[in-house]
Amino acid sequence: IQEADLVLFLVDAKTGALPQDKDLARSVRKINSKIALVANKIDDPRQLALAGMPEMYGLGIGEAHAISAVTGRGAGDLLDAIYEQLARQNRPPQAIETEESLRLVIMGRPNVGKSSLMNSILGEERVIVSAIPHTTREPQDTTFEWQDKKVTLVDTAGMRKRAKIERGIEEAGIERNREALMKADIALLVLDANEGPLGQDQFLAGLLKNAGRGVILVANKWDLVEDKKTWTSDSFEFEIRRAFPFLAWAPIIFISAKTGQRAEKVLDLAFTIQQERDRQIAYNALQKLLKTAITRHKPVPYSGPKAPRIYDVVQIGVKPPTFEISVVGDKIGIHESWIRFLEHQLREKFGFHGTPIMIKARNIAATSIKGADNKKKIKLEKAKHPWARKRRPIGRKGGRY
Ligand code: GDP
C-alpha cells in the first residue's frame, strides 16, 4: 500500500459499506492517502444509486466509481479516472513494450502511384506493378521488417478490384478506405505532384479529418515534374495547404515511387510520427503551458458573458494525444477559437508533428476544488475585472468538445 501510486479500495455495493470497510479504509488512508473508491457488483444500471449511498461517502475516500467486475461495466470509466489521477500525480502510465507493428495504410485515387510506392517500400518480389493500373496482386495485409522494426501495410487493394467490377470508384472506395484507415496508425495520402489536388484527393483527405490517425502527405511522381525550381515544391505545398487546411499538422514529402527517390524516408517519417502520437506530457509542464496561454489570450466562452475559469489541463490519452480541460462552473464552455489557440501552443511547445491532437473540455463544480475557498476566489476575480461582464464572445455559435 505504501509503495502504490494509487490504491483501489473495493467495496461490495450489494452489502454496502460495512463497519469493517470503514475500519480498513481508515488504516489504509493512514498509510497512503491516494485512494480511489470502487463500488463493485453493480451489474445492472438500475443499481447505480448503490454507489452513491451516504455510507460510501462515510468511508472518507470521496465519490465511488461504480463497476461490475463480472460484466465489465464501468471498467473503462474507472481506467480513465485512474489514468487522470496518475497524470495529475505526474506518474502517467507508461506504454508497455509490445511486438506490435506500425500499421500503415496507403490511400490515394487510382493511378497516383500507391502500388508503386508499396512496391518500392517492400521490394519487387513482394508486389508486382505493371504500367497498367489496378494490378496490385497482394490482397492481404503485409507485414515486413524494416531496420529491425515491424511494419504492416494495411490492404486497400481489394477496394480497387471491386471498383473495377462495379465501376464508380468513389462510392465503392469510401467504406473500404474508412475500414482500412481504422485499422491503421498512420495514413499515407498519395498525391500526384504534377497535378493540383483534385476532387477525389479532397474526398480522401476529408476521411482523414476526424480519424485520429497520423498523416503523411506524399507528393509522388516528383521525377516527372519538369523544370524544378526551388519554389516548385513550395507552390505545390501552398496549394495542398489551401485545399486541406484541416491537415495543417501533416508533413508533406516529395518522392518518386518509380525511381525510389526518398521512398524510404516515408518509413522514417512514419516512425517519427508514431513516437509523437505516443508522447506523454507531464502534468506540471501542462499547467505551466496553460498559465502562459491564459496570460497571452484570455479564455473565451462559447456563449454568455462569463469568461471561463480553467482549473487545469490533463493529458488523458495517446494515439492520438488527448487532453482534457477542466472548466470551473456548471454550464460554462470554452469557445473553439480558444481551444484552437491552446492546440497551437501545445504544438509550438511539444511538437506533435504529423498527428492530430484532441482537446476536450469538461465542467467541474467549484466546490470540488480542494484548497482555498474557490467560490470566494472566483468572485474576487470578477470584482477585480468588472469589465469582464461586458465581454462578448467572439462567435455567437461555439461548439462543444
Ligand atoms: P495506383 O493505381 O495508385 O496503385 O498507381 P500505380 O502504382 O499503379 O501507378 C500508376 C502509374 O503511374 C504506373 O504506370 C506507374 O508506373 C506510374 N508511376 C507511379 N509512381 C510514379 C513515379 O514516381 N514516377 C513516375 N514517372 N511514374 C510513376
Tab-separated table of C-alpha atoms and ligand atoms in Angstrom:
chain	number	residue	atom	x	y	z
A	1	ILE	CA	0.000	0.000	0.000
A	2	GLN	CA	2.826	2.304	0.877
A	3	GLU	CA	4.530	1.853	-2.467
A	4	ALA	CA	1.443	2.159	-4.640
A	5	ASP	CA	0.835	5.244	-6.802
A	6	LEU	CA	-2.849	4.654	-6.301
A	7	VAL	CA	-4.855	2.292	-4.113
A	8	LEU	CA	-8.178	0.997	-5.412
A	9	PHE	CA	-10.415	0.406	-2.430
A	10	LEU	CA	-13.134	-2.057	-3.386
A	11	VAL	CA	-16.461	-2.241	-1.629
A	12	ASP	CA	-19.271	-4.689	-2.283
A	13	ALA	CA	-22.070	-2.338	-3.340
A	14	LYS	CA	-24.707	-5.019	-2.719
A	15	THR	CA	-23.958	-5.219	1.007
A	16	GLY	CA	-22.977	-1.548	1.129
A	17	ALA	CA	-20.067	-0.150	3.122
A	18	LEU	CA	-19.861	-2.144	6.361
A	19	PRO	CA	-18.124	-1.199	9.614
A	20	GLN	CA	-15.202	-3.456	8.594
A	21	ASP	CA	-14.835	-1.437	5.386
A	22	LYS	CA	-14.743	1.720	7.409
A	23	ASP	CA	-12.012	0.379	9.715
A	24	LEU	CA	-9.997	-0.885	6.797
A	25	ALA	CA	-10.399	2.403	4.903
A	26	ARG	CA	-9.136	4.286	7.946
A	27	SER	CA	-5.991	2.171	8.247
A	28	VAL	CA	-5.284	2.294	4.524
A	29	ARG	CA	-5.691	6.068	4.491
A	30	LYS	CA	-3.064	6.384	7.182
A	31	ILE	CA	-0.544	4.555	5.016
A	32	ASN	CA	-1.392	6.090	1.662
A	33	SER	CA	-3.787	8.942	1.016
A	34	LYS	CA	-4.025	8.303	-2.723
A	35	ILE	CA	-7.097	6.095	-2.807
A	36	ALA	CA	-9.914	5.681	-5.266
A	37	LEU	CA	-13.156	4.141	-4.022
A	38	VAL	CA	-14.651	1.451	-6.232
A	39	ALA	CA	-18.178	0.127	-5.715
A	40	ASN	CA	-18.292	-3.355	-7.218
A	41	LYS	CA	-21.115	-5.711	-8.224
A	42	ILE	CA	-23.218	-3.033	-9.878
A	43	ASP	CA	-24.182	-5.360	-12.710
A	44	ASP	CA	-27.352	-3.515	-13.578
A	45	PRO	CA	-27.503	0.231	-14.319
A	46	ARG	CA	-30.636	0.418	-12.173
A	47	GLN	CA	-28.449	-0.309	-9.154
A	48	LEU	CA	-26.235	2.718	-9.779
A	49	ALA	CA	-27.703	4.524	-6.771
A	50	LEU	CA	-25.985	1.983	-4.505
A	51	ALA	CA	-22.649	3.628	-5.293
A	52	GLY	CA	-23.938	6.969	-4.041
A	53	MET	CA	-25.207	5.774	-0.630
A	54	PRO	CA	-24.237	8.003	2.305
A	55	GLU	CA	-22.203	5.251	3.978
A	56	MET	CA	-19.996	5.146	0.887
A	57	TYR	CA	-19.118	8.802	1.450
A	58	GLY	CA	-18.719	7.915	5.117
A	59	LEU	CA	-15.571	5.980	4.228
A	60	GLY	CA	-13.903	9.339	3.629
A	61	ILE	CA	-12.393	8.410	0.242
A	62	GLY	CA	-14.622	10.562	-1.902
A	63	GLU	CA	-17.041	9.510	-4.580
A	64	ALA	CA	-17.285	5.846	-5.579
A	65	HIS	CA	-16.653	4.575	-9.110
A	66	ALA	CA	-19.437	2.129	-9.947
A	67	ILE	CA	-18.274	-1.028	-11.679
A	68	SER	CA	-19.211	-4.623	-12.278
A	69	ALA	CA	-16.124	-6.813	-12.283
A	70	VAL	CA	-18.201	-9.656	-13.729
A	71	THR	CA	-19.739	-7.856	-16.692
A	72	GLY	CA	-17.019	-5.242	-17.117
A	73	ARG	CA	-19.484	-2.386	-16.752
A	74	GLY	CA	-17.793	0.882	-15.742
A	75	ALA	CA	-14.289	-0.592	-16.073
A	76	GLY	CA	-13.423	1.772	-18.909
A	77	ASP	CA	-14.512	4.824	-16.943
A	78	LEU	CA	-12.565	3.600	-13.937
A	79	LEU	CA	-9.494	3.206	-16.119
A	80	ASP	CA	-9.940	6.777	-17.390
A	81	ALA	CA	-10.205	8.012	-13.812
A	82	ILE	CA	-7.055	6.080	-12.840
A	83	TYR	CA	-5.200	7.487	-15.825
A	84	GLU	CA	-6.244	11.018	-14.974
A	85	GLN	CA	-5.324	10.615	-11.321
A	86	LEU	CA	-1.864	9.277	-12.192
A	87	ALA	CA	-1.325	12.024	-14.742
A	88	ARG	CA	-2.124	14.601	-12.062
A	89	GLN	CA	0.497	12.995	-9.820
A	90	ASN	CA	2.999	13.273	-12.634
A	91	ARG	CA	3.052	9.494	-12.903
A	92	PRO	CA	1.395	8.884	-16.256
A	93	PRO	CA	1.113	5.168	-17.049
A	94	GLN	CA	3.874	4.005	-19.366
A	95	ALA	CA	3.114	2.176	-22.560
A	96	ILE	CA	4.024	-1.498	-22.427
A	97	GLU	CA	6.632	-2.520	-24.975
A	98	THR	CA	4.946	-4.928	-27.319
A	99	GLU	CA	5.899	-6.643	-30.513
A	100	GLU	CA	3.210	-4.708	-32.308
A	101	SER	CA	3.995	-3.418	-35.731
A	102	LEU	CA	3.470	0.039	-37.087
A	103	ARG	CA	0.377	-0.117	-39.268
A	104	LEU	CA	0.367	1.988	-42.406
A	105	VAL	CA	-2.351	2.460	-44.952
A	106	ILE	CA	-1.616	3.835	-48.401
A	107	MET	CA	-4.509	5.918	-49.701
A	108	GLY	CA	-4.947	7.826	-52.922
A	109	ARG	CA	-7.008	7.997	-56.067
A	110	PRO	CA	-6.339	5.475	-58.858
A	111	ASN	CA	-3.117	5.839	-60.824
A	112	VAL	CA	-1.487	8.148	-58.358
A	113	GLY	CA	1.206	5.578	-57.543
A	114	LYS	CA	0.008	3.618	-54.499
A	115	SER	CA	1.136	0.213	-55.771
A	116	SER	CA	4.403	1.677	-56.954
A	117	LEU	CA	5.037	3.142	-53.514
A	118	MET	CA	4.150	-0.151	-51.869
A	119	ASN	CA	6.498	-1.801	-54.295
A	120	SER	CA	9.388	0.482	-53.584
A	121	ILE	CA	8.853	0.096	-49.839
A	122	LEU	CA	8.636	-3.688	-49.981
A	123	GLY	CA	10.895	-4.594	-52.882
A	124	GLU	CA	9.981	-6.018	-56.264
A	125	GLU	CA	9.426	-9.602	-55.217
A	126	ARG	CA	6.511	-8.818	-52.903
A	127	VAL	CA	4.153	-6.744	-55.004
A	128	ILE	CA	4.086	-6.715	-58.748
A	129	VAL	CA	3.286	-3.483	-60.504
A	130	SER	CA	2.924	-3.031	-64.245
A	131	ALA	CA	2.300	0.043	-66.340
A	132	ILE	CA	-1.384	-0.853	-66.342
A	133	PRO	CA	-3.254	0.473	-63.319
A	134	HIS	CA	-5.219	-1.783	-60.934
A	135	THR	CA	-2.731	-4.599	-60.906
A	136	THR	CA	-1.884	-4.971	-57.255
A	137	ARG	CA	-1.518	-8.674	-56.570
A	138	GLU	CA	-1.300	-8.684	-52.804
A	139	PRO	CA	-4.778	-8.964	-51.374
A	140	GLN	CA	-3.872	-9.285	-47.680
A	141	ASP	CA	-2.168	-7.016	-45.167
A	142	THR	CA	1.589	-7.349	-45.477
A	143	THR	CA	3.932	-7.329	-42.523
A	144	PHE	CA	7.653	-6.927	-43.027
A	145	GLU	CA	10.738	-5.929	-41.108
A	146	TRP	CA	12.397	-2.622	-41.724
A	147	GLN	CA	15.544	-1.710	-39.803
A	148	ASP	CA	14.647	-4.301	-37.143
A	149	LYS	CA	11.190	-2.836	-36.735
A	150	LYS	CA	7.917	-4.333	-37.850
A	151	VAL	CA	5.726	-2.570	-40.372
A	152	THR	CA	2.340	-3.687	-41.663
A	153	LEU	CA	0.816	-2.314	-44.808
A	154	VAL	CA	-2.937	-2.452	-44.447
A	155	ASP	CA	-4.552	-3.542	-47.683
A	156	THR	CA	-6.982	-1.435	-49.657
A	157	ALA	CA	-6.265	-3.258	-52.936
A	158	GLY	CA	-9.497	-5.202	-52.685
A	159	MET	CA	-11.231	-1.883	-52.945
A	160	ARG	CA	-9.715	-1.272	-56.341
A	161	LYS	CA	-10.586	-4.734	-57.607
A	162	ARG	CA	-14.166	-4.180	-56.606
A	163	ALA	CA	-14.234	-0.733	-58.108
A	164	LYS	CA	-13.081	-2.171	-61.408
A	165	ILE	CA	-16.003	-4.568	-61.474
A	166	GLU	CA	-18.691	-2.349	-60.103
A	167	ARG	CA	-17.484	0.949	-61.558
A	168	GLY	CA	-17.805	4.155	-59.649
A	169	ILE	CA	-14.534	4.182	-57.753
A	170	GLU	CA	-15.544	6.782	-55.241
A	171	GLU	CA	-18.676	5.026	-53.995
A	172	ALA	CA	-17.008	1.657	-53.723
A	173	GLY	CA	-13.869	3.081	-52.209
A	174	ILE	CA	-15.148	5.094	-49.308
A	175	GLU	CA	-16.112	2.273	-46.983
A	176	ARG	CA	-13.020	0.219	-47.805
A	177	ASN	CA	-10.820	3.220	-47.221
A	178	ARG	CA	-12.540	4.039	-43.984
A	179	GLU	CA	-12.202	0.468	-42.745
A	180	ALA	CA	-8.538	0.277	-43.690
A	181	LEU	CA	-7.942	3.636	-42.047
A	182	MET	CA	-9.476	2.453	-38.785
A	183	LYS	CA	-7.039	-0.479	-38.748
A	184	ALA	CA	-4.012	1.751	-39.295
A	185	ASP	CA	-1.867	4.046	-37.158
A	186	ILE	CA	-0.746	6.287	-39.962
A	187	ALA	CA	-2.192	7.066	-43.377
A	188	LEU	CA	-0.044	7.922	-46.370
A	189	LEU	CA	-2.167	10.066	-48.650
A	190	VAL	CA	-0.522	9.797	-52.045
A	191	LEU	CA	-0.985	12.781	-54.376
A	192	ASP	CA	0.332	13.484	-57.842
A	193	ALA	CA	2.890	16.291	-57.653
A	194	ASN	CA	2.170	17.142	-61.303
A	195	GLU	CA	-1.455	17.954	-60.684
A	196	GLY	CA	-3.023	20.123	-58.067
A	197	PRO	CA	-5.285	18.443	-55.506
A	198	LEU	CA	-8.361	17.067	-57.292
A	199	GLY	CA	-11.857	16.246	-56.066
A	200	GLN	CA	-11.004	12.644	-55.192
A	201	ASP	CA	-7.915	13.712	-53.255
A	202	GLN	CA	-10.086	16.165	-51.395
A	203	PHE	CA	-12.535	13.405	-50.601
A	204	LEU	CA	-9.911	11.067	-49.185
A	205	ALA	CA	-8.360	13.910	-47.210
A	206	GLY	CA	-11.812	14.505	-45.751
A	207	LEU	CA	-11.805	10.940	-44.412
A	208	LEU	CA	-8.604	11.749	-42.537
A	209	LYS	CA	-10.037	14.831	-40.916
A	210	ASN	CA	-11.515	13.290	-37.787
A	211	ALA	CA	-9.991	9.813	-37.960
A	212	GLY	CA	-7.444	10.451	-35.213
A	213	ARG	CA	-4.717	8.824	-37.318
A	214	GLY	CA	-1.282	10.184	-38.155
A	215	VAL	CA	-0.992	11.509	-41.705
A	216	ILE	CA	1.808	11.942	-44.236
A	217	LEU	CA	1.012	13.771	-47.462
A	218	VAL	CA	3.076	12.028	-50.123
A	219	ALA	CA	3.572	14.063	-53.299
A	220	ASN	CA	4.524	11.380	-55.808
A	221	LYS	CA	5.920	11.405	-59.368
A	222	TRP	CA	8.368	14.128	-58.461
A	223	ASP	CA	10.648	12.778	-61.215
A	224	LEU	CA	8.088	13.878	-63.811
A	225	VAL	CA	7.980	17.457	-62.607
A	226	GLU	CA	9.815	19.421	-65.259
A	227	ASP	CA	11.884	22.474	-64.679
A	228	LYS	CA	12.163	22.007	-60.947
A	229	LYS	CA	12.965	25.264	-59.228
A	230	THR	CA	13.396	25.793	-55.521
A	231	TRP	CA	9.886	27.192	-55.337
A	232	THR	CA	8.197	24.342	-57.257
A	233	SER	CA	7.687	22.271	-54.111
A	234	ASP	CA	6.712	25.406	-52.195
A	235	SER	CA	3.961	26.288	-54.629
A	236	PHE	CA	2.631	22.706	-54.619
A	237	GLU	CA	2.697	22.740	-50.835
A	238	PHE	CA	0.865	26.056	-50.840
A	239	GLU	CA	-1.939	24.538	-52.938
A	240	ILE	CA	-2.161	21.453	-50.732
A	241	ARG	CA	-2.268	23.511	-47.563
A	242	ARG	CA	-5.023	25.636	-49.021
A	243	ALA	CA	-7.016	22.578	-50.096
A	244	PHE	CA	-6.605	20.676	-46.796
A	245	PRO	CA	-6.376	23.320	-44.075
A	246	PHE	CA	-7.588	20.723	-41.547
A	247	LEU	CA	-4.415	18.693	-42.128
A	248	ALA	CA	-2.076	21.609	-41.421
A	249	TRP	CA	-0.151	19.418	-38.947
A	250	ALA	CA	0.626	16.715	-41.558
A	251	PRO	CA	4.087	16.825	-43.183
A	252	ILE	CA	4.476	16.794	-46.975
A	253	ILE	CA	7.180	14.684	-48.570
A	254	PHE	CA	8.125	14.796	-52.257
A	255	ILE	CA	9.046	11.388	-53.643
A	256	SER	CA	9.301	9.269	-56.750
A	257	ALA	CA	7.895	5.816	-56.195
A	258	LYS	CA	9.230	4.824	-59.605
A	259	THR	CA	12.869	5.748	-59.074
A	260	GLY	CA	12.667	5.094	-55.341
A	261	GLN	CA	13.797	8.633	-54.540
A	262	ARG	CA	13.066	9.374	-50.863
A	263	ALA	CA	10.623	6.441	-50.657
A	264	GLU	CA	12.377	5.036	-47.572
A	265	LYS	CA	12.158	8.470	-45.976
A	266	VAL	CA	8.419	7.861	-45.801
A	267	LEU	CA	9.006	4.986	-43.374
A	268	ASP	CA	11.425	7.055	-41.329
A	269	LEU	CA	8.858	9.793	-41.072
A	270	ALA	CA	6.118	7.316	-40.161
A	271	PHE	CA	8.134	6.024	-37.191
A	272	THR	CA	8.852	9.575	-36.037
A	273	ILE	CA	5.144	10.362	-36.186
A	274	GLN	CA	4.297	7.237	-34.224
A	275	GLN	CA	6.560	8.480	-31.430
A	276	GLU	CA	4.786	11.828	-31.477
A	277	ARG	CA	1.450	10.028	-31.205
A	278	ASP	CA	2.714	8.232	-28.127
A	279	ARG	CA	4.173	11.271	-26.425
A	280	GLN	CA	3.059	11.998	-22.873
A	281	ILE	CA	3.383	15.411	-21.315
A	282	ALA	CA	3.887	15.698	-17.563
A	283	TYR	CA	1.100	17.322	-15.562
A	284	ASN	CA	3.297	20.149	-14.295
A	285	ALA	CA	4.584	21.033	-17.744
A	286	LEU	CA	0.997	21.251	-18.973
A	287	GLN	CA	-0.051	23.579	-16.154
A	288	LYS	CA	2.910	25.823	-16.929
A	289	LEU	CA	1.875	25.981	-20.562
A	290	LEU	CA	-1.741	26.620	-19.581
A	291	LYS	CA	-0.724	29.516	-17.382
A	292	THR	CA	1.288	31.140	-20.163
A	293	ALA	CA	-1.518	30.542	-22.655
A	294	ILE	CA	-4.090	32.184	-20.369
A	295	THR	CA	-1.843	35.205	-19.905
A	296	ARG	CA	-1.404	35.591	-23.643
A	297	HIS	CA	-5.010	35.058	-24.555
A	298	LYS	CA	-7.798	35.060	-22.006
A	299	PRO	CA	-10.170	32.071	-22.376
A	300	VAL	CA	-13.256	32.944	-24.401
A	301	PRO	CA	-16.666	31.433	-23.560
A	302	TYR	CA	-18.805	29.933	-26.304
A	303	SER	CA	-21.811	31.776	-25.066
A	304	GLY	CA	-22.687	34.256	-22.395
A	305	PRO	CA	-20.609	36.976	-20.838
A	306	LYS	CA	-18.781	34.839	-18.275
A	307	ALA	CA	-15.101	34.245	-19.004
A	308	PRO	CA	-14.390	30.577	-18.264
A	309	ARG	CA	-12.001	29.787	-15.433
A	310	ILE	CA	-9.802	26.845	-16.279
A	311	TYR	CA	-8.709	24.734	-13.361
A	312	ASP	CA	-6.209	22.536	-15.165
A	313	VAL	CA	-5.398	20.591	-18.304
A	314	VAL	CA	-4.548	16.900	-18.176
A	315	GLN	CA	-3.388	14.503	-20.851
A	316	ILE	CA	-5.836	11.624	-20.766
A	317	GLY	CA	-4.712	9.623	-23.768
A	318	VAL	CA	-2.210	8.875	-26.515
A	319	LYS	CA	-2.546	7.780	-30.152
A	320	PRO	CA	-3.691	10.448	-30.699
A	321	PRO	CA	-2.588	12.635	-27.792
A	322	THR	CA	-5.781	13.651	-25.998
A	323	PHE	CA	-6.157	16.416	-23.453
A	324	GLU	CA	-8.921	17.407	-21.106
A	325	ILE	CA	-9.507	20.933	-19.858
A	326	SER	CA	-11.395	21.274	-16.574
A	327	VAL	CA	-13.598	24.340	-16.563
A	328	VAL	CA	-14.906	25.606	-13.243
A	329	GLY	CA	-18.655	26.039	-13.144
A	330	ASP	CA	-21.711	24.268	-14.412
A	331	LYS	CA	-22.583	25.500	-17.848
A	332	ILE	CA	-19.574	27.442	-18.941
A	333	GLY	CA	-17.941	26.224	-22.142
A	334	ILE	CA	-14.862	27.386	-23.986
A	335	HIS	CA	-15.067	28.830	-27.460
A	336	GLU	CA	-13.499	26.831	-30.273
A	337	SER	CA	-11.170	29.696	-31.135
A	338	TRP	CA	-9.535	29.416	-27.733
A	339	ILE	CA	-9.268	25.626	-27.944
A	340	ARG	CA	-7.507	26.049	-31.314
A	341	PHE	CA	-5.230	28.624	-29.710
A	342	LEU	CA	-4.338	26.138	-26.968
A	343	GLU	CA	-3.699	23.453	-29.593
A	344	HIS	CA	-1.339	25.842	-31.324
A	345	GLN	CA	0.504	26.484	-28.066
A	346	LEU	CA	0.769	22.741	-27.355
A	347	ARG	CA	2.208	22.125	-30.810
A	348	GLU	CA	4.633	25.020	-30.527
A	349	LYS	CA	5.947	23.720	-27.233
A	350	PHE	CA	5.765	19.937	-27.630
A	351	GLY	CA	5.679	19.265	-31.374
A	352	PHE	CA	3.134	16.509	-32.099
A	353	HIS	CA	4.233	16.666	-35.719
A	354	GLY	CA	2.112	14.559	-38.059
A	355	THR	CA	-0.565	13.648	-35.539
A	356	PRO	CA	-3.885	15.239	-34.706
A	357	ILE	CA	-4.406	16.150	-31.076
A	358	MET	CA	-7.763	16.077	-29.357
A	359	ILE	CA	-8.810	18.601	-26.746
A	360	LYS	CA	-11.950	18.024	-24.709
A	361	ALA	CA	-13.476	20.267	-22.093
A	362	ARG	CA	-15.431	19.187	-19.034
A	363	ASN	CA	-17.129	21.145	-16.317
A	364	ILE	CA	-16.259	20.706	-12.689
A	365	ALA	CA	-18.095	22.132	-9.692
A	366	ALA	CA	-16.309	24.995	-7.955
A	367	THR	CA	-16.840	23.197	-4.657
A	368	SER	CA	-14.981	20.099	-5.845
A	369	ILE	CA	-11.710	22.006	-5.918
A	370	LYS	CA	-9.630	21.379	-2.871
A	371	GLY	CA	-7.699	24.085	-1.022
A	372	ALA	CA	-8.783	27.674	-0.661
A	373	ASP	CA	-12.391	28.745	-0.811
A	374	ASN	CA	-12.590	28.902	-4.565
A	375	LYS	CA	-16.052	30.321	-4.847
A	376	LYS	CA	-14.792	33.317	-2.984
A	377	LYS	CA	-11.732	33.448	-5.184
A	378	ILE	CA	-13.808	33.413	-8.360
A	379	LYS	CA	-15.959	36.233	-7.011
A	380	LEU	CA	-12.864	38.226	-6.141
A	381	GLU	CA	-11.525	37.821	-9.659
A	382	LYS	CA	-14.751	39.108	-11.072
A	383	ALA	CA	-14.754	42.086	-8.753
A	384	LYS	CA	-11.274	42.965	-9.915
A	385	HIS	CA	-12.381	42.949	-13.547
A	386	PRO	CA	-15.881	44.380	-13.705
A	387	TRP	CA	-15.419	44.907	-17.470
A	388	ALA	CA	-15.251	41.154	-17.912
A	389	ARG	CA	-19.025	41.110	-17.554
A	390	LYS	CA	-19.398	43.216	-20.678
A	391	ARG	CA	-17.193	40.950	-22.721
A	392	ARG	CA	-18.821	39.446	-25.780
A	393	PRO	CA	-17.860	36.046	-27.147
A	394	ILE	CA	-16.000	36.145	-30.455
A	395	GLY	CA	-18.526	33.981	-32.254
A	396	ARG	CA	-22.141	33.510	-31.351
A	397	LYS	CA	-22.176	29.806	-32.067
A	398	GLY	CA	-19.429	27.900	-30.344
A	399	GLY	CA	-19.192	24.125	-30.498
A	400	ARG	CA	-18.837	21.699	-27.674
A	401	TYR	CA	-15.824	19.476	-27.372
B	1	GDP	P1	-2.180	3.175	-58.152
B	1	GDP	O1	-3.367	2.984	-59.045
B	1	GDP	O2	-2.342	4.365	-57.276
B	1	GDP	O3	-1.736	1.985	-57.418
B	1	GDP	O4	-0.974	3.609	-59.137
B	1	GDP	P2	0.197	2.698	-59.720
B	1	GDP	O5	1.232	2.451	-58.687
B	1	GDP	O6	-0.382	1.531	-60.433
B	1	GDP	O7	0.827	3.694	-60.760
B	1	GDP	C1	0.133	4.170	-61.877
B	1	GDP	C2	1.120	4.542	-62.966
B	1	GDP	O8	1.961	5.606	-62.540
B	1	GDP	C3	2.046	3.402	-63.327
B	1	GDP	O9	2.238	3.444	-64.721
B	1	GDP	C4	3.343	3.740	-62.608
B	1	GDP	O10	4.460	3.211	-63.246
B	1	GDP	C5	3.333	5.233	-62.647
B	1	GDP	N1	4.070	5.816	-61.501
B	1	GDP	C6	3.859	5.579	-60.191
B	1	GDP	N2	4.720	6.299	-59.455
B	1	GDP	C7	5.483	7.005	-60.294
B	1	GDP	C8	6.568	7.936	-60.130
B	1	GDP	O11	7.008	8.268	-59.032
B	1	GDP	N3	7.117	8.471	-61.277
B	1	GDP	C9	6.656	8.127	-62.498
B	1	GDP	N4	7.249	8.691	-63.542
B	1	GDP	N5	5.644	7.268	-62.690
B	1	GDP	C10	5.068	6.696	-61.622
